[in-house]
Amino acid sequence: MDTILDQLDQNLADRRHGDASTSYVAGLHQRGLNKILEKVGEEAVEAILAARDAEHGDDKARQALIRETADLWFHSLVMLSHLGLDHRSVLEELARRQGISGLEEKASRTQG
């Protein structure tokens, strides 16, 4: 059974080389990685601002946070797709981290 992430992955693949005049995703890919990264950054800022509003906000503010987070996730998936990756690798990494202290996990990363 496909998850919504699997469905999104397929949609992104189908639209990647589509007509930019009719596909937002195709337009992002045609404009290149820098444009995609710009959108990820914009959506991250919008999610941060929405989270700040939602902390003491009402249901409307919380729903705005959900929408902004969906936008951030979507654009992150476009970024991964552009680089030949998908959500499965991210989910595998999250699964690998299960049961590992966040402090231990950070300490285990190689410093560059």
Coordinates of N, CA and C in Angstrom, one line a residue:
M1 N 0.8 -1.2 0.0 CA 0.0 0.0 0.0 C 0.9 1.2 0.0
D2 N 0.6 2.1 -0.9 CA 1.4 3.4 -1.0 C 1.0 4.3 0.1
T3 N 2.0 5.0 0.6 CA 1.8 6.0 1.6 C 1.7 7.3 0.8
I4 N 1.3 8.4 1.5 CA 1.2 9.7 0.8 C 2.6 10.1 0.4
L5 N 3.6 9.8 1.1 CA 5.0 10.1 0.7 C 5.3 9.4 -0.6
D6 N 4.9 8.1 -0.7 CA 5.2 7.4 -2.0 C 4.4 8.0 -3.1
Q7 N 3.2 8.4 -2.9 CA 2.4 9.1 -3.9 C 3.0 10.4 -4.3
L8 N 3.5 11.2 -3.4 CA 4.1 12.4 -3.7 C 5.4 12.2 -4.5
D9 N 6.2 11.2 -4.1 CA 7.4 10.9 -4.8 C 7.1 10.6 -6.3
Q10 N 6.1 9.8 -6.5 CA 5.7 9.5 -7.9 C 5.2 10.7 -8.6
N11 N 4.4 11.5 -8.0 CA 4.0 12.8 -8.6 C 5.1 13.7 -9.0
L12 N 6.1 13.8 -8.1 CA 7.3 14.6 -8.3 C 8.1 14.1 -9.5
A13 N 8.2 12.8 -9.6 CA 8.9 12.1 -10.7 C 8.2 12.4 -12.0
D14 N 6.9 12.2 -12.0 CA 6.1 12.4 -13.2 C 6.1 13.8 -13.7
R15 N 6.2 14.8 -12.8 CA 6.2 16.2 -13.2 C 7.5 16.8 -13.4
R16 N 8.6 16.2 -13.0 CA 9.9 16.8 -13.0 C 10.3 17.3 -14.4
H17 N 10.0 16.6 -15.4 CA 10.4 17.0 -16.8 C 9.1 17.4 -17.6
G18 N 8.1 17.8 -16.9 CA 6.9 18.3 -17.5 C 7.0 19.7 -18.1
D19 N 5.9 20.2 -18.5 CA 5.8 21.6 -19.0 C 5.8 22.6 -17.9
A20 N 6.8 23.5 -17.8 CA 6.8 24.4 -16.7 C 5.7 25.4 -16.8
S21 N 5.0 25.6 -17.9 CA 3.9 26.5 -18.0 C 2.6 25.9 -17.3
T22 N 2.6 24.6 -17.1 CA 1.5 23.9 -16.4 C 1.8 23.2 -15.2
S23 N 3.1 23.1 -14.8 CA 3.5 22.4 -13.7 C 4.5 23.2 -12.8
Y24 N 4.1 23.5 -11.6 CA 4.9 24.2 -10.6 C 6.2 23.4 -10.4
V25 N 6.1 22.1 -10.2 CA 7.3 21.3 -9.9 C 8.3 21.3 -11.1
A26 N 7.7 21.2 -12.3 CA 8.6 21.2 -13.5 C 9.3 22.6 -13.6
G27 N 8.6 23.7 -13.2 CA 9.2 25.0 -13.2 C 10.3 25.1 -12.2
L28 N 10.1 24.6 -11.0 CA 11.2 24.6 -10.0 C 12.4 23.9 -10.5
H29 N 12.2 22.7 -11.1 CA 13.4 21.9 -11.6 C 14.1 22.6 -12.7
Q30 N 13.3 23.2 -13.6 CA 13.9 23.9 -14.7 C 14.7 25.1 -14.3
R31 N 14.3 25.7 -13.2 CA 15.0 26.9 -12.7 C 16.2 26.5 -11.9
G32 N 16.3 25.2 -11.5 CA 17.6 24.7 -10.9 C 17.6 24.6 -9.4
L33 N 18.6 24.0 -8.9 CA 18.8 23.8 -7.5 C 18.7 25.0 -6.6
N34 N 19.4 26.1 -7.1 CA 19.4 27.3 -6.2 C 18.0 27.8 -6.0
K35 N 17.1 27.8 -7.0 CA 15.7 28.2 -6.8 C 15.0 27.3 -5.9
I36 N 15.2 26.0 -6.0 CA 14.6 25.0 -5.1 C 15.0 25.3 -3.6
L37 N 16.3 25.5 -3.5 CA 16.9 25.8 -2.1 C 16.3 27.1 -1.6
E38 N 16.1 28.1 -2.4 CA 15.5 29.4 -2.0 C 14.1 29.1 -1.5
K39 N 13.3 28.2 -2.2 CA 12.0 27.9 -1.7 C 12.0 27.2 -0.4
V40 N 12.9 26.2 -0.2 CA 13.0 25.5 1.0 C 13.3 26.5 2.2
G41 N 14.2 27.4 1.9 CA 14.5 28.4 2.9 C 13.3 29.3 3.3
E42 N 12.6 29.8 2.2 CA 11.4 30.6 2.5 C 10.4 29.8 3.3
E43 N 10.2 28.6 2.9 CA 9.2 27.8 3.6 C 9.6 27.5 5.1
A44 N 10.9 27.3 5.3 CA 11.4 27.1 6.7 C 11.1 28.3 7.5
V45 N 11.4 29.5 7.0 CA 11.1 30.8 7.7 C 9.7 30.9 8.0
E46 N 8.8 30.6 7.0 CA 7.4 30.7 7.2 C 6.9 29.7 8.3
A47 N 7.5 28.5 8.3 CA 7.1 27.5 9.3 C 7.5 28.0 10.7
I48 N 8.7 28.6 10.8 CA 9.2 29.1 12.1 C 8.3 30.2 12.6
L49 N 7.9 31.1 11.8 CA 7.0 32.2 12.2 C 5.7 31.7 12.6
A50 N 5.2 30.7 11.8 CA 3.9 30.1 12.2 C 3.9 29.4 13.5
A51 N 5.1 28.7 13.8 CA 5.2 28.0 15.1 C 5.2 29.0 16.2
R52 N 5.9 30.1 16.0 CA 5.9 31.1 17.1 C 4.5 31.6 17.3
D53 N 3.7 31.8 16.3 CA 2.3 32.3 16.5 C 1.5 31.2 17.1
A54 N 1.7 29.9 16.8 CA 0.9 28.8 17.2 C 1.2 28.5 18.7
E55 N 2.3 28.9 19.2 CA 2.6 28.5 20.6 C 1.5 29.0 21.6
H56 N 1.1 30.1 21.4 CA 0.0 30.7 22.3 C -1.2 31.0 21.5
G57 N -1.3 30.5 20.3 CA -2.4 30.9 19.4 C -3.6 29.9 19.5
D58 N -4.6 30.2 18.7 CA -5.8 29.4 18.6 C -5.7 28.3 17.6
D59 N -6.8 27.6 17.3 CA -6.8 26.6 16.3 C -6.4 27.1 14.9
K60 N -6.8 28.3 14.6 CA -6.4 28.9 13.3 C -4.9 29.0 13.2
A61 N -4.3 29.4 14.2 CA -2.8 29.6 14.2 C -2.1 28.2 14.1
R62 N -2.7 27.2 14.8 CA -2.1 25.9 14.7 C -2.3 25.3 13.3
Q63 N -3.5 25.5 12.7 CA -3.7 25.0 11.3 C -2.7 25.7 10.3
A64 N -2.5 27.0 10.6 CA -1.5 27.7 9.7 C -0.1 27.1 9.8
L65 N 0.3 26.6 11.0 CA 1.5 25.9 11.2 C 1.5 24.6 10.4
I66 N 0.4 23.9 10.5 CA 0.3 22.6 9.7 C 0.5 22.9 8.2
R67 N -0.1 23.9 7.7 CA 0.0 24.2 6.3 C 1.4 24.6 5.9
E68 N 2.0 25.5 6.8 CA 3.4 25.9 6.5 C 4.4 24.7 6.6
T69 N 4.2 23.8 7.5 CA 5.0 22.6 7.6 C 4.8 21.7 6.4
A70 N 3.6 21.6 5.9 CA 3.4 20.8 4.7 C 4.1 21.5 3.5
D71 N 4.1 22.8 3.4 CA 4.8 23.5 2.4 C 6.3 23.2 2.5
L72 N 6.9 23.2 3.7 CA 8.3 22.9 3.9 C 8.6 21.5 3.5
W73 N 7.8 20.6 4.0 CA 8.1 19.2 3.6 C 8.0 19.0 2.1
F74 N 7.0 19.6 1.4 CA 6.8 19.4 0.0 C 8.1 19.9 -0.7
H75 N 8.5 21.1 -0.4 CA 9.7 21.7 -1.1 C 11.0 20.9 -0.7
S76 N 11.0 20.4 0.5 CA 12.2 19.5 0.8 C 12.2 18.2 -0.1
L77 N 11.0 17.7 -0.3 CA 10.9 16.5 -1.2 C 11.3 16.9 -2.7
V78 N 10.9 18.1 -3.1 CA 11.3 18.6 -4.4 C 12.9 18.6 -4.5
M79 N 13.5 19.2 -3.4 CA 14.9 19.3 -3.3 C 15.6 17.9 -3.4
L80 N 15.1 16.9 -2.6 CA 15.6 15.6 -2.7 C 15.5 15.0 -4.1
S81 N 14.3 15.2 -4.7 CA 14.0 14.7 -6.0 C 15.0 15.2 -7.0
H82 N 15.3 16.5 -6.9 CA 16.2 17.2 -7.8 C 17.6 16.6 -7.8
L83 N 17.9 16.1 -6.6 CA 19.3 15.5 -6.3 C 19.3 14.0 -6.5
G84 N 18.2 13.4 -7.0 CA 18.1 12.0 -7.2 C 17.9 11.2 -6.0
L85 N 17.3 11.8 -4.9 CA 17.0 11.1 -3.7 C 15.5 11.2 -3.4
D86 N 15.1 10.5 -2.4 CA 13.7 10.5 -2.0 C 13.5 10.4 -0.5
H87 N 12.2 10.4 -0.1 CA 11.9 10.3 1.3 C 12.4 9.0 2.0
R88 N 12.5 8.0 1.2 CA 12.9 6.7 1.8 C 14.2 6.8 2.6
S89 N 15.2 7.5 2.0 CA 16.5 7.6 2.6 C 16.4 8.4 3.9
V90 N 15.5 9.4 3.9 CA 15.3 10.2 5.1 C 14.6 9.3 6.2
L91 N 13.6 8.5 5.8 CA 13.0 7.7 6.8 C 13.9 6.6 7.3
E92 N 14.8 6.1 6.5 CA 15.8 5.1 6.9 C 16.7 5.7 7.9
E93 N 17.1 7.0 7.7 CA 18.0 7.7 8.7 C 17.3 7.9 10.0
L94 N 16.0 8.3 9.9 CA 15.2 8.5 11.1 C 15.1 7.2 11.9
A95 N 14.8 6.1 11.2 CA 14.7 4.8 11.8 C 16.0 4.4 12.5
R96 N 17.2 4.7 11.8 CA 18.5 4.3 12.3 C 18.7 5.0 13.7
R97 N 18.2 6.2 13.8 CA 18.4 7.0 15.0 C 17.5 6.6 16.2
Q98 N 16.4 5.8 15.9 CA 15.5 5.4 17.0 C 16.3 4.7 18.0
G99 N 16.1 5.1 19.3 CA 16.8 4.4 20.4 C 18.1 5.0 20.7
I100 N 18.6 6.0 19.9 CA 19.9 6.6 20.1 C 19.6 8.0 20.7
S101 N 20.3 8.3 21.7 CA 20.2 9.6 22.3 C 20.6 10.7 21.3
G102 N 19.9 11.7 21.3 CA 20.2 12.8 20.3 C 21.6 13.3 20.5
L103 N 22.0 13.4 21.8 CA 23.4 13.8 22.1 C 24.4 12.9 21.5
E104 N 24.1 11.6 21.7 CA 25.0 10.5 21.2 C 25.1 10.6 19.7
E105 N 23.9 10.8 19.0 CA 23.9 10.8 17.6 C 24.7 12.0 17.0
K106 N 24.5 13.1 17.7 CA 25.3 14.3 17.2 C 26.8 14.1 17.4
A107 N 27.2 13.5 18.5 CA 28.6 13.3 18.8 C 29.2 12.2 17.8
S108 N 28.3 11.4 17.2 CA 28.8 10.3 16.3 C 29.1 10.8 14.9
R109 N 28.6 12.0 14.6 CA 28.7 12.6 13.2 C 30.2 13.0 13.1
T110 N 30.7 12.8 11.8 CA 32.0 13.2 11.6 C 32.0 14.7 11.4
Q111 N 33.0 15.3 11.9 CA 33.2 16.8 11.9 C 33.9 17.1 10.6
G112 N 33.4 18.1 9.8 CA 34.0 18.5 8.6 C 34.5 19.9 8.5

